[in-house]
Amino acid sequence: MITGTIGNSKGDCYFPQVEALNEIHAEYPKATFILNTRDTSAWYNSVANHSMMNDRLALCNITGFPPTRRARKEDFIELYEAQISRIKSFVQTYPSHKLVEIQIDSDDSAQTMVDAFGGDINCWKQANTREDVRQKQIELQQRRRQKYAFQNSFTFENDQSLAGMKNITTMQGLIDYYRKQQEKENGDVTYLSEISVDEQLHSPTLVMGLPRMGTASLREFFSCIGLKTSNQFCSGHGGLRNLSTCSQIIQSNVMRGLPAFHETGDYEVYTQMGLEYISSAAEDSHDFCYFPQIEALEEIHAQYPDATFVLNTRNVFKWLESVNGHMDLAKRLALCNITGYLQTDVTSPSDLLLLYSLHEKRIKDFVEQNPSHRLVEIDIDSPDAGKVLVQKFGGDASCWGQKNTS
């Protein structure tokens, strides 16, 4: 199934039962064809509510169904009816094939299968076609939309700690503001999770912070203490999809309705799930930008309901300096279509700060609502960072050393 866009589809979309009937017949001229159907409206409702399947089908270049972003219900019904007609006509043309038609929602479907293939009628059951399964998918999508719409309620005015920054218009101005604020404080403030040492942390461990938050250092630490650890690249490659980065594989899995970490490589620790590769204008669909720790929290929870979350943070003005100075990262983030972060070609320091604040709130709120997860918070700039990591995950403090955190 498709995982990209019309201009740049990074996944596969191919239906042999549509595109390769002649080739199938050439190899197996006496094959049995099963034409499985269901009520047309029930089929469309299932497609429309299953992991963006209607969008994915609309982007496929299926014979008789040109790719589009605006496919209507009528278009899908036409696709459905055309496929039924295609199979029946093909078998009529090549009667060496046997055609078994089954209406999967029918009370007689089990008997039809037994009559055609033998066996026990108790072997028949429906999977993923029940109303409760479909409703669960709908609720999942609704929860995602509700939980992550922070931008509709979060402003500088309703957070007094940020109110003094709403009139700042330049990156340097924001950095200067934070520097002055820090000078008013006495000593370094370290934010650490207070999980007791006898509390079990479950695998996998997922690093949930934003870019420039010490993911390279965290990867080195977890690898050093003997855990199978990924950074940007995942060795599973998405199987035959041949995708290189963890972010691409996870996005593809979510769009296909697969478990989020399917075919990533079964790591014990994922230190960099997000990826932003933006090289041109905001409207260019050929770039890639996806952060599972923002867009796929529900899917992560569905697969690993007790995973350990590491919320890696750092001093905000250091983070802003790092983002602004690292290979146009500020601009690339601005061009990403990140939930809660308006896509634009102009980098706003206040928007970056809002992204930082919203994401920290997002992760903490999610763990509060799903307490089966354990949250380890670590300030990577703190002199106690290594000590905290050893306390929570074991190993030697010498395994901690910062890399690429400037």
mmCIF file of C-alpha atoms in Angstrom:
data_model
loop_
_atom_site.group_PDB
_atom_site.id
_atom_site.type_symbol
_atom_site.label_atom_id
_atom_site.label_comp_id
_atom_site.label_asym_id
_atom_site.label_seq_id
_atom_site.Cartn_x
_atom_site.Cartn_y
_atom_site.Cartn_z
ATOM 1 C CA MET A 1 0.000 0.000 0.000
ATOM 2 C CA ILE A 2 1.085 3.579 -0.629
ATOM 3 C CA THR A 3 3.121 5.442 2.028
ATOM 4 C CA GLY A 4 4.036 8.662 0.278
ATOM 5 C CA THR A 5 2.327 11.256 -1.903
ATOM 6 C CA ILE A 6 1.292 11.524 -5.534
ATOM 7 C CA GLY A 7 4.560 13.191 -6.396
ATOM 8 C CA ASN A 8 6.780 10.923 -4.352
ATOM 9 C CA SER A 9 5.357 7.616 -3.149
ATOM 10 C CA LYS A 10 7.866 6.051 -0.777
ATOM 11 C CA GLY A 11 5.854 2.870 -0.341
ATOM 12 C CA ASP A 12 4.443 0.171 -2.571
ATOM 13 C CA CYS A 13 0.995 0.021 -4.123
ATOM 14 C CA TYR A 14 0.245 -2.955 -6.324
ATOM 15 C CA PHE A 15 -2.728 -5.276 -6.659
ATOM 16 C CA PRO A 16 -1.986 -8.389 -8.762
ATOM 17 C CA GLN A 17 -5.700 -9.240 -8.790
ATOM 18 C CA VAL A 18 -6.169 -6.010 -10.756
ATOM 19 C CA GLU A 19 -2.950 -5.543 -12.707
ATOM 20 C CA ALA A 20 -1.656 -9.081 -13.344
ATOM 21 C CA LEU A 21 -4.575 -11.373 -14.132
ATOM 22 C CA ASN A 22 -3.068 -12.477 -17.444
ATOM 23 C CA GLU A 23 0.252 -13.297 -15.780
ATOM 24 C CA ILE A 24 -1.533 -15.254 -13.049
ATOM 25 C CA HIS A 25 -3.439 -17.217 -15.689
ATOM 26 C CA ALA A 26 -0.247 -17.934 -17.638
ATOM 27 C CA GLU A 27 1.355 -19.630 -14.621
ATOM 28 C CA TYR A 28 -1.754 -21.190 -13.077
ATOM 29 C CA PRO A 29 -4.398 -21.674 -15.791
ATOM 30 C CA LYS A 30 -6.576 -23.786 -13.476
ATOM 31 C CA ALA A 31 -6.291 -21.780 -10.265
ATOM 32 C CA THR A 32 -9.305 -21.357 -8.000
ATOM 33 C CA PHE A 33 -10.373 -17.737 -7.583
ATOM 34 C CA ILE A 34 -12.196 -16.611 -4.447
ATOM 35 C CA LEU A 35 -14.209 -13.450 -5.000
ATOM 36 C CA ASN A 36 -14.810 -12.191 -1.472
ATOM 37 C CA THR A 37 -17.360 -9.393 -1.260
ATOM 38 C CA ARG A 38 -19.485 -7.613 1.306
ATOM 39 C CA ASP A 39 -22.236 -5.028 1.460
ATOM 40 C CA THR A 40 -20.986 -2.055 -0.556
ATOM 41 C CA SER A 41 -21.730 0.587 2.074
ATOM 42 C CA ALA A 42 -20.232 -1.552 4.840
ATOM 43 C CA TRP A 43 -17.069 -1.967 2.753
ATOM 44 C CA TYR A 44 -16.736 1.751 2.117
ATOM 45 C CA ASN A 45 -17.281 2.610 5.797
ATOM 46 C CA SER A 46 -14.610 0.086 6.765
ATOM 47 C CA VAL A 47 -12.134 1.529 4.259
ATOM 48 C CA ALA A 48 -12.885 5.126 5.253
ATOM 49 C CA ASN A 49 -12.258 4.451 8.933
ATOM 50 C CA HIS A 50 -9.255 2.127 8.781
ATOM 51 C CA SER A 51 -5.851 3.835 9.201
ATOM 52 C CA MET A 52 -6.330 6.347 6.368
ATOM 53 C CA MET A 53 -6.940 3.521 3.886
ATOM 54 C CA ASN A 54 -9.230 5.652 1.743
ATOM 55 C CA ASP A 55 -6.449 8.248 1.412
ATOM 56 C CA ARG A 56 -3.912 5.560 0.587
ATOM 57 C CA LEU A 57 -6.110 3.922 -2.030
ATOM 58 C CA ALA A 58 -6.822 7.317 -3.540
ATOM 59 C CA LEU A 59 -3.082 7.871 -3.995
ATOM 60 C CA CYS A 60 -2.561 4.502 -5.693
ATOM 61 C CA ASN A 61 -2.458 4.390 -9.468
ATOM 62 C CA ILE A 62 -4.950 1.525 -9.782
ATOM 63 C CA THR A 63 -6.254 0.676 -13.231
ATOM 64 C CA GLY A 64 -9.574 2.469 -13.598
ATOM 65 C CA PHE A 65 -8.949 4.555 -10.474
ATOM 66 C CA PRO A 66 -6.565 7.462 -11.219
ATOM 67 C CA PRO A 67 -4.549 8.806 -8.237
ATOM 68 C CA THR A 68 -6.124 11.825 -6.587
ATOM 69 C CA ARG A 69 -6.311 13.587 -3.238
ATOM 70 C CA ARG A 70 -10.079 14.126 -3.527
ATOM 71 C CA ALA A 71 -11.627 10.749 -4.232
ATOM 72 C CA ARG A 72 -15.335 10.678 -3.469
ATOM 73 C CA LYS A 73 -17.405 7.853 -2.027
ATOM 74 C CA GLU A 74 -18.846 7.344 -5.505
ATOM 75 C CA ASP A 75 -15.324 6.787 -6.863
ATOM 76 C CA PHE A 76 -14.664 4.039 -4.338
ATOM 77 C CA ILE A 77 -17.990 2.351 -5.073
ATOM 78 C CA GLU A 78 -17.122 2.410 -8.764
ATOM 79 C CA LEU A 79 -13.719 0.831 -7.975
ATOM 80 C CA TYR A 80 -15.436 -1.874 -5.924
ATOM 81 C CA GLU A 81 -18.006 -2.736 -8.585
ATOM 82 C CA ALA A 82 -15.397 -2.649 -11.363
ATOM 83 C CA GLN A 83 -13.269 -5.244 -9.553
ATOM 84 C CA ILE A 84 -16.209 -7.618 -9.156
ATOM 85 C CA SER A 85 -17.030 -7.237 -12.835
ATOM 86 C CA ARG A 86 -13.332 -7.678 -13.773
ATOM 87 C CA ILE A 87 -12.975 -11.011 -11.955
ATOM 88 C CA LYS A 88 -16.273 -12.453 -13.184
ATOM 89 C CA SER A 89 -15.534 -11.456 -16.780
ATOM 90 C CA PHE A 90 -12.043 -12.937 -16.589
ATOM 91 C CA VAL A 91 -13.313 -16.299 -15.342
ATOM 92 C CA GLN A 92 -15.997 -16.274 -18.024
ATOM 93 C CA THR A 93 -13.263 -15.682 -20.625
ATOM 94 C CA TYR A 94 -11.044 -18.396 -19.087
ATOM 95 C CA PRO A 95 -13.429 -21.093 -17.763
ATOM 96 C CA SER A 96 -10.512 -23.313 -16.744
ATOM 97 C CA HIS A 97 -10.562 -21.336 -13.506
ATOM 98 C CA LYS A 98 -13.068 -22.118 -10.794
ATOM 99 C CA LEU A 99 -14.764 -19.123 -9.160
ATOM 100 C CA VAL A 100 -15.970 -19.277 -5.559
ATOM 101 C CA GLU A 101 -18.026 -16.260 -4.551
ATOM 102 C CA ILE A 102 -18.446 -15.510 -0.863
ATOM 103 C CA GLN A 103 -20.279 -12.678 0.848
ATOM 104 C CA ILE A 104 -18.282 -12.426 4.063
ATOM 105 C CA ASP A 105 -21.046 -10.745 6.088
ATOM 106 C CA SER A 106 -23.579 -13.426 5.153
ATOM 107 C CA ASP A 107 -24.802 -15.980 7.677
ATOM 108 C CA ASP A 108 -24.118 -18.631 5.022
ATOM 109 C CA SER A 109 -20.466 -17.679 4.437
ATOM 110 C CA ALA A 110 -19.078 -20.484 6.609
ATOM 111 C CA GLN A 111 -21.203 -23.100 4.852
ATOM 112 C CA THR A 112 -20.110 -21.747 1.467
ATOM 113 C CA MET A 113 -16.443 -22.188 2.426
ATOM 114 C CA VAL A 114 -16.990 -25.733 3.730
ATOM 115 C CA ASP A 115 -18.942 -26.715 0.610
ATOM 116 C CA ALA A 116 -16.150 -25.420 -1.614
ATOM 117 C CA PHE A 117 -13.085 -26.530 0.344
ATOM 118 C CA GLY A 118 -14.212 -29.026 2.987
ATOM 119 C CA GLY A 119 -13.213 -28.950 6.635
ATOM 120 C CA ASP A 120 -15.084 -27.988 9.790
ATOM 121 C CA ILE A 121 -17.586 -25.151 9.786
ATOM 122 C CA ASN A 122 -16.164 -24.003 13.129
ATOM 123 C CA CYS A 123 -12.975 -22.952 11.345
ATOM 124 C CA TRP A 124 -14.790 -19.946 9.901
ATOM 125 C CA LYS A 125 -14.699 -16.684 11.766
ATOM 126 C CA GLN A 126 -14.377 -13.077 10.763
ATOM 127 C CA ALA A 127 -11.327 -11.042 11.696
ATOM 128 C CA ASN A 128 -11.187 -7.232 11.565
ATOM 129 C CA THR A 129 -14.635 -6.896 9.992
ATOM 130 C CA ARG A 130 -16.659 -6.589 13.188
ATOM 131 C CA GLU A 131 -18.307 -3.344 14.152
ATOM 132 C CA ASP A 132 -16.465 -3.228 17.493
ATOM 133 C CA VAL A 133 -13.103 -3.420 15.694
ATOM 134 C CA ARG A 134 -14.090 -0.632 13.318
ATOM 135 C CA GLN A 135 -15.354 1.480 16.221
ATOM 136 C CA LYS A 136 -12.041 1.007 18.043
ATOM 137 C CA GLN A 137 -10.220 2.427 15.009
ATOM 138 C CA ILE A 138 -12.559 5.431 14.954
ATOM 139 C CA GLU A 139 -12.012 6.069 18.670
ATOM 140 C CA LEU A 140 -8.235 5.824 18.209
ATOM 141 C CA GLN A 141 -8.257 8.526 15.537
ATOM 142 C CA GLN A 142 -10.554 10.745 17.623
ATOM 143 C CA ARG A 143 -8.285 10.430 20.663
ATOM 144 C CA ARG A 144 -5.276 11.449 18.578
ATOM 145 C CA ARG A 145 -7.041 14.523 17.233
ATOM 146 C CA GLN A 146 -8.288 15.578 20.675
ATOM 147 C CA LYS A 147 -5.084 14.985 22.606
ATOM 148 C CA TYR A 148 -2.691 16.711 20.252
ATOM 149 C CA ALA A 149 -4.686 19.825 19.358
ATOM 150 C CA PHE A 150 -2.708 21.858 21.907
ATOM 151 C CA GLN A 151 -2.320 24.782 19.539
ATOM 152 C CA ASN A 152 -6.035 25.569 19.914
ATOM 153 C CA SER A 153 -5.797 26.162 23.667
ATOM 154 C CA PHE A 154 -2.163 26.932 24.512
ATOM 155 C CA THR A 155 -0.968 30.540 24.208
ATOM 156 C CA PHE A 156 1.634 32.760 25.782
ATOM 157 C CA GLU A 157 -1.136 34.567 27.663
ATOM 158 C CA ASN A 158 -2.314 31.473 29.569
ATOM 159 C CA ASP A 159 1.195 30.440 30.636
ATOM 160 C CA GLN A 160 2.670 33.201 32.796
ATOM 161 C CA SER A 161 6.179 31.746 32.553
ATOM 162 C CA LEU A 162 6.141 32.556 28.824
ATOM 163 C CA ALA A 163 4.177 35.819 28.873
ATOM 164 C CA GLY A 164 7.300 38.004 28.747
ATOM 165 C CA MET A 165 8.344 36.566 25.390
ATOM 166 C CA LYS A 166 5.279 37.153 23.249
ATOM 167 C CA ASN A 167 6.691 40.378 21.738
ATOM 168 C CA ILE A 168 10.129 38.960 20.900
ATOM 169 C CA THR A 169 10.592 38.730 17.124
ATOM 170 C CA THR A 170 14.202 37.588 16.614
ATOM 171 C CA MET A 171 16.131 34.501 17.623
ATOM 172 C CA GLN A 172 18.866 36.565 19.238
ATOM 173 C CA GLY A 173 16.278 38.492 21.226
ATOM 174 C CA LEU A 174 14.841 35.272 22.570
ATOM 175 C CA ILE A 175 18.286 33.945 23.454
ATOM 176 C CA ASP A 176 19.140 37.199 25.260
ATOM 177 C CA TYR A 177 15.872 36.997 27.185
ATOM 178 C CA TYR A 178 16.628 33.503 28.410
ATOM 179 C CA ARG A 179 20.194 34.410 29.287
ATOM 180 C CA LYS A 180 18.930 37.236 31.515
ATOM 181 C CA GLN A 181 16.384 34.937 33.103
ATOM 182 C CA GLN A 182 19.082 32.398 33.894
ATOM 183 C CA GLU A 183 21.290 35.046 35.474
ATOM 184 C CA LYS A 184 18.511 35.708 37.992
ATOM 185 C CA GLU A 185 18.565 32.123 39.145
ATOM 186 C CA ASN A 186 20.915 30.776 41.781
ATOM 187 C CA GLY A 187 22.890 27.857 40.370
ATOM 188 C CA ASP A 188 21.959 25.259 37.846
ATOM 189 C CA VAL A 189 18.486 23.763 37.972
ATOM 190 C CA THR A 190 18.411 20.063 37.215
ATOM 191 C CA TYR A 191 15.186 18.308 36.317
ATOM 192 C CA LEU A 192 15.313 14.609 37.165
ATOM 193 C CA SER A 193 12.742 11.863 37.357
ATOM 194 C CA GLU A 194 12.207 10.527 40.879
ATOM 195 C CA ILE A 195 11.466 6.896 40.055
ATOM 196 C CA SER A 196 12.518 4.577 42.870
ATOM 197 C CA VAL A 197 15.481 2.333 42.123
ATOM 198 C CA ASP A 198 13.470 -0.859 42.684
ATOM 199 C CA GLU A 199 10.813 0.109 40.130
ATOM 200 C CA GLN A 200 10.931 -2.014 36.991
ATOM 201 C CA LEU A 201 11.544 -0.217 33.697
ATOM 202 C CA HIS A 202 10.127 -2.126 30.750
ATOM 203 C CA SER A 203 11.579 -2.558 27.273
ATOM 204 C CA PRO A 204 11.656 -1.005 24.794
ATOM 205 C CA THR A 205 12.985 2.317 25.962
ATOM 206 C CA LEU A 206 11.887 5.150 23.670
ATOM 207 C CA VAL A 207 13.670 8.503 23.627
ATOM 208 C CA MET A 208 10.893 11.057 23.147
ATOM 209 C CA GLY A 209 12.702 14.409 22.941
ATOM 210 C CA LEU A 210 13.008 16.804 20.011
ATOM 211 C CA PRO A 211 16.077 17.128 17.729
ATOM 212 C CA ARG A 212 19.267 18.560 19.284
ATOM 213 C CA MET A 213 18.434 17.012 22.648
ATOM 214 C CA GLY A 214 21.413 14.666 22.969
ATOM 215 C CA THR A 215 20.171 11.624 21.055
ATOM 216 C CA ALA A 216 23.710 10.746 19.918
ATOM 217 C CA SER A 217 24.954 10.822 23.519
ATOM 218 C CA LEU A 218 22.018 8.707 24.654
ATOM 219 C CA ARG A 219 22.691 6.189 21.890
ATOM 220 C CA GLU A 220 26.330 5.909 23.011
ATOM 221 C CA PHE A 221 25.264 5.410 26.630
ATOM 222 C CA PHE A 222 22.710 2.676 25.961
ATOM 223 C CA SER A 223 25.039 0.876 23.551
ATOM 224 C CA CYS A 224 27.852 1.097 26.103
ATOM 225 C CA ILE A 225 25.763 -0.591 28.806
ATOM 226 C CA GLY A 226 25.009 -3.472 26.443
ATOM 227 C CA LEU A 227 21.531 -2.719 25.095
ATOM 228 C CA LYS A 228 20.608 -3.156 21.435
ATOM 229 C CA THR A 229 20.199 0.476 20.414
ATOM 230 C CA SER A 230 19.165 2.325 17.271
ATOM 231 C CA ASN A 231 19.703 5.947 16.421
ATOM 232 C CA GLN A 232 18.368 7.304 13.130
ATOM 233 C CA PHE A 233 18.614 4.065 11.144
ATOM 234 C CA CYS A 234 16.764 0.813 11.821
ATOM 235 C CA SER A 235 18.223 -2.444 10.525
ATOM 236 C CA GLY A 236 14.831 -4.033 9.864
ATOM 237 C CA HIS A 237 14.393 -1.762 6.807
ATOM 238 C CA GLY A 238 10.648 -2.335 6.913
ATOM 239 C CA GLY A 239 11.215 -5.744 5.344
ATOM 240 C CA LEU A 240 10.706 -5.692 1.590
ATOM 241 C CA ARG A 241 9.834 -1.991 1.758
ATOM 242 C CA ASN A 242 13.582 -1.330 2.041
ATOM 243 C CA LEU A 243 13.244 1.823 4.141
ATOM 244 C CA SER A 244 16.397 2.968 5.902
ATOM 245 C CA THR A 245 15.292 5.153 8.813
ATOM 246 C CA CYS A 246 13.211 4.280 11.855
ATOM 247 C CA SER A 247 10.978 7.276 11.160
ATOM 248 C CA GLN A 248 10.110 6.129 7.636
ATOM 249 C CA ILE A 249 9.368 2.579 8.778
ATOM 250 C CA ILE A 250 7.148 3.715 11.662
ATOM 251 C CA GLN A 251 5.201 6.123 9.441
ATOM 252 C CA SER A 252 4.721 3.391 6.843
ATOM 253 C CA ASN A 253 3.520 0.978 9.535
ATOM 254 C CA VAL A 254 1.031 3.486 10.939
ATOM 255 C CA MET A 255 -0.378 4.195 7.480
ATOM 256 C CA ARG A 256 -0.712 0.458 6.769
ATOM 257 C CA GLY A 257 -2.398 -0.259 10.095
ATOM 258 C CA LEU A 258 0.571 -2.354 11.259
ATOM 259 C CA PRO A 259 2.172 -2.235 14.733
ATOM 260 C CA ALA A 260 4.291 0.920 14.936
ATOM 261 C CA PHE A 261 7.657 -0.864 15.300
ATOM 262 C CA HIS A 262 6.949 -3.736 12.903
ATOM 263 C CA GLU A 263 10.100 -4.669 10.952
ATOM 264 C CA THR A 264 12.254 -1.991 12.569
ATOM 265 C CA GLY A 265 14.773 -4.454 13.984
ATOM 266 C CA ASP A 266 13.501 -5.304 17.493
ATOM 267 C CA TYR A 267 15.722 -2.859 19.356
ATOM 268 C CA GLU A 268 15.742 -2.532 23.124
ATOM 269 C CA VAL A 269 16.234 1.232 22.828
ATOM 270 C CA TYR A 270 15.143 3.665 20.094
ATOM 271 C CA THR A 271 17.001 6.948 20.555
ATOM 272 C CA GLN A 272 16.003 8.896 17.424
ATOM 273 C CA MET A 273 12.588 8.063 16.047
ATOM 274 C CA GLY A 274 11.972 11.403 14.335
ATOM 275 C CA LEU A 275 13.407 12.590 11.042
ATOM 276 C CA GLU A 276 13.257 15.889 9.173
ATOM 277 C CA TYR A 277 14.677 15.996 5.676
ATOM 278 C CA ILE A 278 13.482 19.240 4.157
ATOM 279 C CA SER A 279 15.330 20.855 1.299
ATOM 280 C CA SER A 280 12.922 23.157 -0.488
ATOM 281 C CA ALA A 281 9.653 25.096 -0.173
ATOM 282 C CA ALA A 282 6.831 24.337 2.239
ATOM 283 C CA GLU A 283 4.565 23.105 -0.546
ATOM 284 C CA ASP A 284 7.147 20.643 -1.904
ATOM 285 C CA SER A 285 5.853 17.129 -1.210
ATOM 286 C CA HIS A 286 9.127 15.395 -2.080
ATOM 287 C CA ASP A 287 10.667 15.913 1.368
ATOM 288 C CA PHE A 288 10.176 13.806 4.486
ATOM 289 C CA CYS A 289 9.344 14.903 8.008
ATOM 290 C CA TYR A 290 7.797 12.660 10.652
ATOM 291 C CA PHE A 291 8.082 12.494 14.439
ATOM 292 C CA PRO A 292 6.427 9.366 15.918
ATOM 293 C CA GLN A 293 6.821 10.823 19.420
ATOM 294 C CA ILE A 294 4.386 13.528 18.285
ATOM 295 C CA GLU A 295 2.189 11.929 15.639
ATOM 296 C CA ALA A 296 1.987 8.271 16.723
ATOM 297 C CA LEU A 297 1.783 8.147 20.519
ATOM 298 C CA GLU A 298 -1.461 6.177 20.433
ATOM 299 C CA GLU A 299 0.004 3.618 18.027
ATOM 300 C CA ILE A 300 3.158 3.322 20.147
ATOM 301 C CA HIS A 301 1.018 2.742 23.232
ATOM 302 C CA ALA A 302 -1.109 0.159 21.408
ATOM 303 C CA GLN A 303 1.962 -1.979 20.670
ATOM 304 C CA TYR A 304 3.984 -1.287 23.823
ATOM 305 C CA PRO A 305 1.584 -0.195 26.594
ATOM 306 C CA ASP A 306 4.307 -0.338 29.257
ATOM 307 C CA ALA A 307 7.282 1.010 27.284
ATOM 308 C CA THR A 308 9.709 3.287 29.117
ATOM 309 C CA PHE A 309 9.712 6.876 27.863
ATOM 310 C CA VAL A 310 12.845 9.013 28.203
ATOM 311 C CA LEU A 311 12.000 12.710 28.009
ATOM 312 C CA ASN A 312 15.338 14.294 27.204
ATOM 313 C CA THR A 313 15.400 18.069 27.644
ATOM 314 C CA ARG A 314 18.000 20.810 27.941
ATOM 315 C CA ASN A 315 18.284 24.477 28.839
ATOM 316 C CA VAL A 316 15.889 26.200 26.442
ATOM 317 C CA PHE A 317 18.182 28.981 25.238
ATOM 318 C CA LYS A 318 20.952 26.436 24.560
ATOM 319 C CA TRP A 319 18.456 24.393 22.574
ATOM 320 C CA LEU A 320 17.408 27.444 20.550
ATOM 321 C CA GLU A 321 21.038 28.285 19.784
ATOM 322 C CA SER A 322 21.662 24.684 18.741
ATOM 323 C CA VAL A 323 18.585 24.486 16.511
ATOM 324 C CA ASN A 324 19.320 27.849 14.923
ATOM 325 C CA GLY A 325 22.952 26.951 14.204
ATOM 326 C CA HIS A 326 22.679 23.354 13.027
ATOM 327 C CA MET A 327 22.337 22.952 9.252
ATOM 328 C CA ASP A 328 19.216 25.133 8.907
ATOM 329 C CA LEU A 329 17.361 22.921 11.388
ATOM 330 C CA ALA A 330 15.136 25.804 12.514
ATOM 331 C CA LYS A 331 14.011 26.358 8.927
ATOM 332 C CA ARG A 332 13.539 22.642 8.317
ATOM 333 C CA LEU A 333 11.357 22.306 11.399
ATOM 334 C CA ALA A 334 9.322 25.306 10.263
ATOM 335 C CA LEU A 335 8.690 23.609 6.919
ATOM 336 C CA CYS A 336 7.557 20.367 8.575
ATOM 337 C CA ASN A 337 3.862 19.780 9.048
ATOM 338 C CA ILE A 338 4.176 18.967 12.766
ATOM 339 C CA THR A 339 1.049 18.733 14.910
ATOM 340 C CA GLY A 340 0.865 21.930 16.947
ATOM 341 C CA TYR A 341 3.493 23.723 14.845
ATOM 342 C CA LEU A 342 2.243 25.778 11.912
ATOM 343 C CA GLN A 343 3.949 24.911 8.638
ATOM 344 C CA THR A 344 5.639 28.048 7.289
ATOM 345 C CA ASP A 345 8.697 29.245 5.393
ATOM 346 C CA VAL A 346 9.521 31.831 8.077
ATOM 347 C CA THR A 347 11.304 30.772 11.271
ATOM 348 C CA SER A 348 9.797 32.375 14.369
ATOM 349 C CA PRO A 349 11.644 32.041 17.689
ATOM 350 C CA SER A 350 8.374 32.240 19.586
ATOM 351 C CA ASP A 351 6.999 29.376 17.491
ATOM 352 C CA LEU A 352 10.088 27.286 18.266
ATOM 353 C CA LEU A 353 9.625 27.954 21.946
ATOM 354 C CA LEU A 354 5.981 26.966 21.699
ATOM 355 C CA LEU A 355 6.967 23.729 19.944
ATOM 356 C CA TYR A 356 9.399 22.971 22.786
ATOM 357 C CA SER A 357 6.834 23.705 25.507
ATOM 358 C CA LEU A 358 3.968 21.876 23.833
ATOM 359 C CA HIS A 359 6.020 18.752 23.257
ATOM 360 C CA GLU A 360 7.163 18.536 26.862
ATOM 361 C CA LYS A 361 3.537 18.969 27.954
ATOM 362 C CA ARG A 362 2.373 16.400 25.386
ATOM 363 C CA ILE A 363 4.643 13.638 26.709
ATOM 364 C CA LYS A 364 3.951 14.341 30.381
ATOM 365 C CA ASP A 365 0.188 14.473 29.801
ATOM 366 C CA PHE A 366 0.274 11.238 27.820
ATOM 367 C CA VAL A 367 2.103 9.361 30.579
ATOM 368 C CA GLU A 368 -0.264 10.801 33.173
ATOM 369 C CA GLN A 369 -3.203 9.511 31.127
ATOM 370 C CA ASN A 370 -1.451 6.167 30.489
ATOM 371 C CA PRO A 371 0.389 5.389 33.755
ATOM 372 C CA SER A 372 1.466 1.941 32.551
ATOM 373 C CA HIS A 373 4.400 3.803 30.980
ATOM 374 C CA ARG A 374 7.394 4.890 33.071
ATOM 375 C CA LEU A 375 8.761 8.353 32.403
ATOM 376 C CA VAL A 376 12.432 9.160 32.951
ATOM 377 C CA GLU A 377 13.183 12.871 32.604
ATOM 378 C CA ILE A 378 16.758 13.944 32.027
ATOM 379 C CA ASP A 379 18.368 17.319 31.411
ATOM 380 C CA ILE A 380 21.261 16.389 29.126
ATOM 381 C CA ASP A 381 23.239 19.507 30.103
ATOM 382 C CA SER A 382 23.122 18.639 33.793
ATOM 383 C CA PRO A 383 26.298 17.329 35.482
ATOM 384 C CA ASP A 384 24.051 14.691 37.075
ATOM 385 C CA ALA A 385 22.792 13.298 33.752
ATOM 386 C CA GLY A 386 25.111 10.281 33.728
ATOM 387 C CA LYS A 387 24.336 9.491 37.347
ATOM 388 C CA VAL A 388 20.600 9.553 36.681
ATOM 389 C CA LEU A 389 20.915 7.271 33.664
ATOM 390 C CA VAL A 390 22.953 4.740 35.635
ATOM 391 C CA GLN A 391 20.473 4.896 38.518
ATOM 392 C CA LYS A 392 17.577 4.114 36.196
ATOM 393 C CA PHE A 393 19.145 1.769 33.634
ATOM 394 C CA GLY A 394 22.299 0.416 35.281
ATOM 395 C CA GLY A 395 25.773 0.294 33.760
ATOM 396 C CA ASP A 396 28.784 2.513 34.376
ATOM 397 C CA ALA A 397 28.714 6.310 34.626
ATOM 398 C CA SER A 398 31.747 6.419 32.322
ATOM 399 C CA CYS A 399 29.402 5.373 29.484
ATOM 400 C CA TRP A 400 27.874 8.844 29.534
ATOM 401 C CA GLY A 401 29.530 11.546 27.473
ATOM 402 C CA GLN A 402 27.907 14.254 25.409
ATOM 403 C CA LYS A 403 28.181 14.155 21.621
ATOM 404 C CA ASN A 404 26.797 16.648 19.101
ATOM 405 C CA THR A 405 24.902 18.652 21.728
ATOM 406 C CA SER A 406 26.223 22.095 20.806
#
